[in-house]
CSV table of C-alpha atoms and ligand atoms in Angstrom, one decimal:
chain,number,residue,atom,x,y,z
A,1,MET,CA,211.8,143.0,157.2
A,2,ASN,CA,215.3,143.6,158.1
A,3,LYS,CA,217.6,140.8,158.9
A,4,ASN,CA,217.7,141.0,162.4
A,5,GLU,CA,214.1,141.5,163.2
A,6,GLY,CA,212.7,138.8,165.4
A,7,ARG,CA,215.8,137.2,166.0
A,8,LYS,CA,216.2,136.4,169.8
A,9,LEU,CA,219.6,137.2,171.5
A,10,ARG,CA,221.7,134.8,173.4
A,11,ILE,CA,223.0,137.2,176.1
A,12,ALA,CA,225.9,136.7,178.7
A,13,TRP,CA,225.6,139.1,181.5
A,14,GLY,CA,228.1,139.9,184.0
A,15,ILE,CA,227.1,141.3,187.3
A,16,THR,CA,229.9,142.9,189.5
A,17,GLY,CA,229.8,144.1,193.1
A,18,ALA,CA,228.4,147.7,192.5
A,19,GLY,CA,225.7,149.1,194.5
A,20,HIS,CA,225.3,151.9,191.7
A,21,PHE,CA,223.4,150.8,188.8
A,22,ILE,CA,222.7,147.3,190.2
A,23,LYS,CA,218.9,147.8,190.5
A,24,ASP,CA,218.6,149.3,187.2
A,25,SER,CA,220.8,146.4,185.7
A,26,TYR,CA,218.3,144.0,187.0
A,27,SER,CA,215.3,146.0,185.3
A,28,VAL,CA,217.0,145.9,182.1
A,29,MET,CA,217.5,142.2,182.3
A,30,ARG,CA,214.0,141.8,183.3
A,31,GLN,CA,212.8,143.6,180.4
A,32,LEU,CA,215.2,141.5,177.9
A,33,LYS,CA,214.0,138.4,179.2
A,34,GLU,CA,210.3,139.3,178.8
A,35,GLU,CA,211.3,140.2,175.3
A,36,GLY,CA,212.2,136.7,174.9
A,37,HIS,CA,216.0,136.9,174.7
A,38,SER,CA,217.9,134.5,176.7
A,39,ILE,CA,220.2,135.6,179.5
A,40,THR,CA,223.0,133.6,181.3
A,41,THR,CA,224.0,135.5,184.5
A,42,PHE,CA,227.8,135.3,185.5
A,43,MET,CA,228.2,136.8,188.9
A,44,SER,CA,231.7,138.0,190.5
A,45,ARG,CA,231.9,136.9,194.2
A,46,ALA,CA,231.2,140.7,195.2
A,47,GLY,CA,228.4,141.0,192.7
A,48,GLU,CA,226.8,138.1,194.4
A,49,GLU,CA,227.1,139.5,197.8
A,50,VAL,CA,225.9,143.1,196.8
A,51,ALA,CA,223.1,141.6,194.7
A,52,ARG,CA,222.0,139.8,198.1
A,53,MET,CA,222.4,142.9,200.2
A,54,TYR,CA,220.1,144.8,197.9
A,55,GLY,CA,217.5,141.9,197.8
A,56,LEU,CA,218.2,141.2,194.2
A,57,PHE,CA,220.1,137.9,194.3
A,58,ASP,CA,216.9,135.8,195.0
A,59,LYS,CA,215.3,137.5,191.9
A,60,THR,CA,218.0,136.3,189.6
A,61,PRO,CA,216.3,132.8,188.9
A,62,GLY,CA,213.3,134.9,187.5
A,63,ILE,CA,215.7,136.1,184.8
A,64,SER,CA,218.0,133.2,184.2
A,65,ASP,CA,215.7,130.1,185.1
A,66,GLY,CA,218.4,127.4,184.7
A,67,SER,CA,217.5,126.2,181.3
A,68,TYR,CA,220.3,126.0,178.5
A,69,LEU,CA,221.9,129.4,178.0
A,70,ASN,CA,219.8,130.9,181.0
A,71,GLU,CA,221.9,129.4,183.9
A,72,ILE,CA,223.3,131.3,186.9
A,73,TYR,CA,227.1,130.9,187.1
A,74,LEU,CA,228.6,132.2,190.4
A,75,ASP,CA,232.4,132.9,190.6
A,76,SER,CA,232.2,131.2,194.1
A,77,SER,CA,231.7,127.8,192.3
A,78,GLN,CA,233.6,128.1,189.2
A,79,GLY,CA,237.1,126.9,190.3
A,80,PHE,CA,240.2,128.7,188.8
A,81,SER,CA,240.0,128.1,185.2
A,82,PHE,CA,236.5,129.2,184.9
A,83,PRO,CA,235.5,126.3,182.4
A,84,LYS,CA,232.0,127.9,181.6
A,85,ILE,CA,233.7,130.9,179.7
A,86,GLY,CA,234.6,128.4,176.9
A,87,ARG,CA,231.1,128.9,175.4
A,88,PHE,CA,232.5,132.3,174.3
A,89,ASN,CA,235.0,130.4,172.2
A,90,VAL,CA,232.5,128.2,170.3
A,91,GLY,CA,230.1,131.3,169.8
A,92,ARG,CA,227.4,130.5,172.0
A,93,TYR,CA,226.6,134.1,172.8
A,94,ASP,CA,225.6,136.9,170.5
A,95,LEU,CA,226.6,139.5,173.2
A,96,LEU,CA,228.3,140.1,176.7
A,97,VAL,CA,226.8,142.7,178.8
A,98,VAL,CA,228.8,143.8,181.9
A,99,SER,CA,226.3,146.0,184.1
A,100,PRO,CA,227.2,147.3,186.6
A,101,ALA,CA,230.9,147.4,186.1
A,102,THR,CA,233.0,148.1,189.4
A,103,SER,CA,236.1,150.2,188.9
A,104,ASN,CA,237.9,147.0,190.0
A,105,THR,CA,236.6,145.1,187.2
A,106,VAL,CA,236.9,148.0,184.6
A,107,ALA,CA,240.7,148.4,185.8
A,108,LYS,CA,241.4,144.5,185.3
A,109,ILE,CA,239.7,144.5,181.8
A,110,VAL,CA,241.8,147.4,180.6
A,111,HIS,CA,244.9,145.8,182.0
A,112,GLY,CA,244.3,142.6,180.4
A,113,ILE,CA,243.7,140.8,183.8
A,114,ALA,CA,241.2,137.9,183.9
A,115,ASP,CA,241.3,136.3,187.2
A,116,THR,CA,237.4,136.7,188.1
A,117,LEU,CA,234.5,135.0,186.2
A,118,VAL,CA,233.4,138.3,184.9
A,119,THR,CA,236.8,139.5,183.8
A,120,ASN,CA,237.4,136.2,182.1
A,121,CYS,CA,234.0,136.4,180.2
A,122,ALA,CA,235.2,139.9,179.1
A,123,ALA,CA,238.7,138.4,177.8
A,124,GLN,CA,237.0,135.5,176.2
A,125,ALA,CA,234.4,137.5,174.5
A,126,MET,CA,236.9,139.9,173.0
A,127,LYS,CA,239.3,137.1,172.0
A,128,SER,CA,236.5,135.4,170.2
A,129,GLY,CA,235.1,138.5,168.7
A,130,THR,CA,231.8,138.6,170.5
A,131,PRO,CA,230.7,142.3,171.2
A,132,VAL,CA,230.9,143.6,174.7
A,133,LEU,CA,228.7,146.2,176.3
A,134,ILE,CA,229.8,147.7,179.6
A,135,VAL,CA,228.2,150.0,181.9
A,136,PRO,CA,231.0,151.1,184.2
A,137,VAL,CA,229.9,152.9,187.7
A,138,ASP,CA,232.6,155.3,187.9
A,139,CYS,CA,232.4,157.6,184.8
A,140,GLU,CA,231.0,160.9,185.9
A,141,ASN,CA,232.7,163.5,188.1
A,142,SER,CA,230.7,162.1,191.1
A,143,VAL,CA,228.1,159.3,191.2
A,144,ILE,CA,225.1,159.0,193.7
A,145,SER,CA,225.1,155.4,195.1
A,146,GLU,CA,222.7,153.9,197.3
A,147,MET,CA,223.5,152.3,200.7
A,148,PRO,CA,222.6,148.7,201.7
A,149,TYR,CA,220.7,148.6,205.1
A,150,THR,CA,222.4,150.2,207.8
A,151,ILE,CA,221.9,151.2,211.5
A,152,ASP,CA,221.8,154.9,212.4
A,153,ARG,CA,223.7,154.5,215.6
A,154,SER,CA,222.6,158.3,216.5
A,155,LYS,CA,218.9,156.9,216.4
A,156,CYS,CA,219.5,153.5,217.7
A,157,ARG,CA,218.4,153.2,221.6
A,158,SER,CA,220.2,150.0,222.2
A,159,CYS,CA,216.8,148.3,223.6
A,160,GLU,CA,217.1,145.2,225.4
A,161,THR,CA,214.9,143.3,223.1
A,162,CYS,CA,215.7,144.6,219.7
A,163,GLU,CA,212.8,143.6,217.4
A,164,PRO,CA,214.7,144.0,214.2
A,165,ARG,CA,217.5,141.7,215.8
A,166,GLU,CA,215.1,139.2,217.2
A,167,ASN,CA,213.1,138.8,213.8
A,168,CYS,CA,215.9,139.2,211.2
A,169,PRO,CA,215.4,135.9,209.4
A,170,ASN,CA,219.0,135.9,208.6
A,171,GLU,CA,220.6,136.8,211.9
A,172,ALA,CA,222.3,139.6,210.5
A,173,ILE,CA,221.8,142.3,213.1
A,174,THR,CA,224.0,142.7,216.2
A,175,ASP,CA,224.7,146.3,217.2
A,176,GLN,CA,225.2,146.9,213.3
A,177,ILE,CA,224.2,145.0,210.3
A,178,ASP,CA,226.4,142.0,208.9
A,179,LEU,CA,226.1,142.7,205.2
A,180,LEU,CA,227.5,139.5,204.4
A,181,LYS,CA,224.3,137.7,206.0
A,182,CYS,CA,221.9,140.5,205.3
A,183,GLN,CA,219.7,139.3,202.1
A,184,GLY,CA,218.1,142.8,201.8
A,185,CYS,CA,214.5,141.7,202.6
A,186,GLY,CA,214.2,145.1,204.6
A,187,ALA,CA,212.0,143.6,207.2
A,188,CYS,CA,214.0,145.2,210.0
A,189,VAL,CA,213.1,148.8,208.9
A,190,SER,CA,209.4,149.0,210.2
A,191,LEU,CA,210.4,146.8,213.3
A,192,CYS,CA,212.5,149.6,214.8
A,193,GLU,CA,210.2,152.1,216.4
A,194,PHE,CA,212.9,154.6,216.4
A,195,GLY,CA,213.4,154.5,212.7
A,196,ALA,CA,217.1,153.7,213.3
A,197,ILE,CA,217.3,151.4,210.2
A,198,SER,CA,217.3,152.5,206.5
A,199,GLY,CA,218.3,151.3,203.2
A,200,GLY,CA,218.7,152.8,199.9
A,201,SER,CA,219.8,156.1,201.3
A,202,PRO,CA,221.8,158.1,198.7
A,203,VAL,CA,225.6,158.8,199.1
A,204,SER,CA,227.6,160.9,196.8
A,205,LEU,CA,231.0,159.7,195.6
A,206,LYS,CA,233.9,161.3,194.1
A,207,ILE,CA,235.4,159.7,191.2
A,208,ARG,CA,239.2,158.9,191.3
A,209,LYS,CA,241.1,160.1,188.4
A,210,VAL,CA,242.5,156.7,187.9
A,211,ASP,CA,239.1,155.2,187.4
A,212,SER,CA,237.9,157.8,184.7
A,213,ARG,CA,241.3,157.2,182.9
A,214,ASN,CA,240.5,153.5,183.0
A,215,THR,CA,237.0,154.0,181.7
A,216,LYS,CA,238.1,156.0,178.8
A,217,LEU,CA,240.8,153.2,178.1
A,218,LEU,CA,238.1,150.7,178.2
A,219,ALA,CA,236.0,152.7,175.6
A,220,GLU,CA,239.3,152.5,173.4
A,221,MET,CA,239.3,148.7,173.3
A,222,GLU,CA,238.4,146.9,170.2
A,223,GLY,CA,234.8,145.2,170.2
A,224,VAL,CA,233.7,147.1,173.5
A,225,SER,CA,230.9,149.8,173.7
A,226,VAL,CA,231.0,151.9,176.9
A,227,LEU,CA,227.4,153.0,178.0
A,228,ARG,CA,226.5,155.6,180.6
A,229,GLU,CA,223.6,153.7,182.2
A,230,PRO,CA,222.0,150.4,181.9
A,231,LYS,CA,219.0,151.9,180.0
A,232,GLU,CA,221.4,152.5,177.1
A,233,ILE,CA,221.6,148.6,176.7
A,234,LEU,CA,218.1,148.6,175.7
A,235,ASP,CA,218.5,151.5,173.1
A,236,LYS,CA,221.5,149.7,171.8
A,237,ILE,CA,219.7,146.4,171.3
A,238,HIS,CA,216.5,147.9,170.0
A,239,ASN,CA,218.6,149.9,167.3
A,240,TRP,CA,220.4,146.7,166.2
A,241,TYR,CA,216.9,145.2,165.4
A,242,HIS,CA,216.6,148.2,162.9
A,243,GLN,CA,219.8,148.1,161.2
B,301,FMN,C1,227.4,147.6,199.4
B,301,FMN,C2,228.4,147.6,198.4
B,301,FMN,C3,228.3,148.7,197.3
B,301,FMN,C4,229.5,148.7,196.4
B,301,FMN,N1,229.4,149.7,195.5
B,301,FMN,C5,230.5,149.9,194.5
B,301,FMN,C6,230.2,150.5,193.4
B,301,FMN,O1,229.4,151.5,193.3
B,301,FMN,N2,231.4,150.7,192.8
B,301,FMN,C7,232.6,150.1,192.9
B,301,FMN,O2,233.5,150.3,191.9
B,301,FMN,N3,232.6,149.2,193.9
B,301,FMN,C8,231.6,149.2,194.8
B,301,FMN,N4,231.8,148.3,195.9
B,301,FMN,C9,233.0,147.6,196.3
B,301,FMN,C10,233.3,146.4,195.2
B,301,FMN,O3,232.4,145.3,195.6
B,301,FMN,C11,234.5,145.8,195.5
B,301,FMN,O4,235.7,146.6,194.9
B,301,FMN,C12,234.9,144.4,194.8
B,301,FMN,O5,236.2,143.8,195.1
B,301,FMN,C13,234.6,144.3,193.4
B,301,FMN,O6,235.0,143.0,192.9
B,301,FMN,P1,234.4,142.6,191.4
B,301,FMN,O7,234.8,143.8,190.5
B,301,FMN,O8,234.9,141.3,191.1
B,301,FMN,O9,232.9,142.5,191.4
B,301,FMN,C14,230.6,148.1,196.8
B,301,FMN,C15,230.8,147.3,197.9
B,301,FMN,C16,229.8,147.2,198.8
B,301,FMN,C17,229.8,146.2,199.9
């Protein structure tokens, strides 16, 4: 038996505000949880909002159940000095994963900026020698991302009684969907008889040169491994068991 076999990891997981890869990141977190690893979830403000828009935020307690080292920490409730990240300095975590990592978060990390919960996690993990795995969303020539729920105005008939608007549990619908109120439940989709509401439709985005440059710089940082997609996190962790 090798020295790592059977050992459960204490993982800190940073979620930032990217639609791209957020669902895949949650799937990987779920799988690692099922394998018995502990996961503390750290969410940037944008990460919290985007997770809500994709109907994922409410699934977070199924991964981080609130017990010790399985808490959920939100940027929005962490003050300005982010006291919880002191855990990295006292070796509470075996690993920091940031997935998905927005171009904003990647830019901050490579330039040494730590002014959000997740960028602070990265800074403290590196300062304390905790390995960091990062899945940047902007590293290919173009990425396919998914839209949150939106109204196609060319299909909307502006009905006097709009069933989606009347029945939205979050009062997120007017003539458009207020994404800061939308919780991504998707109930509105089938309520519009004209098929004007959809979610998850793909959009193709071009990657800016500055973002691919930053991703390359990220890969050169000491203690950081850059992965192309969330499922590579599983490969990385499973390989570690066979070292
Ligand atoms: C629905 C939605 C999806 C987004 N997807 C991405 C994305 O895939 N990549 C990205 O870099 N930013 C994306 N953004 C923009 C970021 O959320 C925004 O830049 C934010 O300031 C990032 O903050 P953070 O890095 O602290 O999470 C998205 C925003 C929204 C509303």
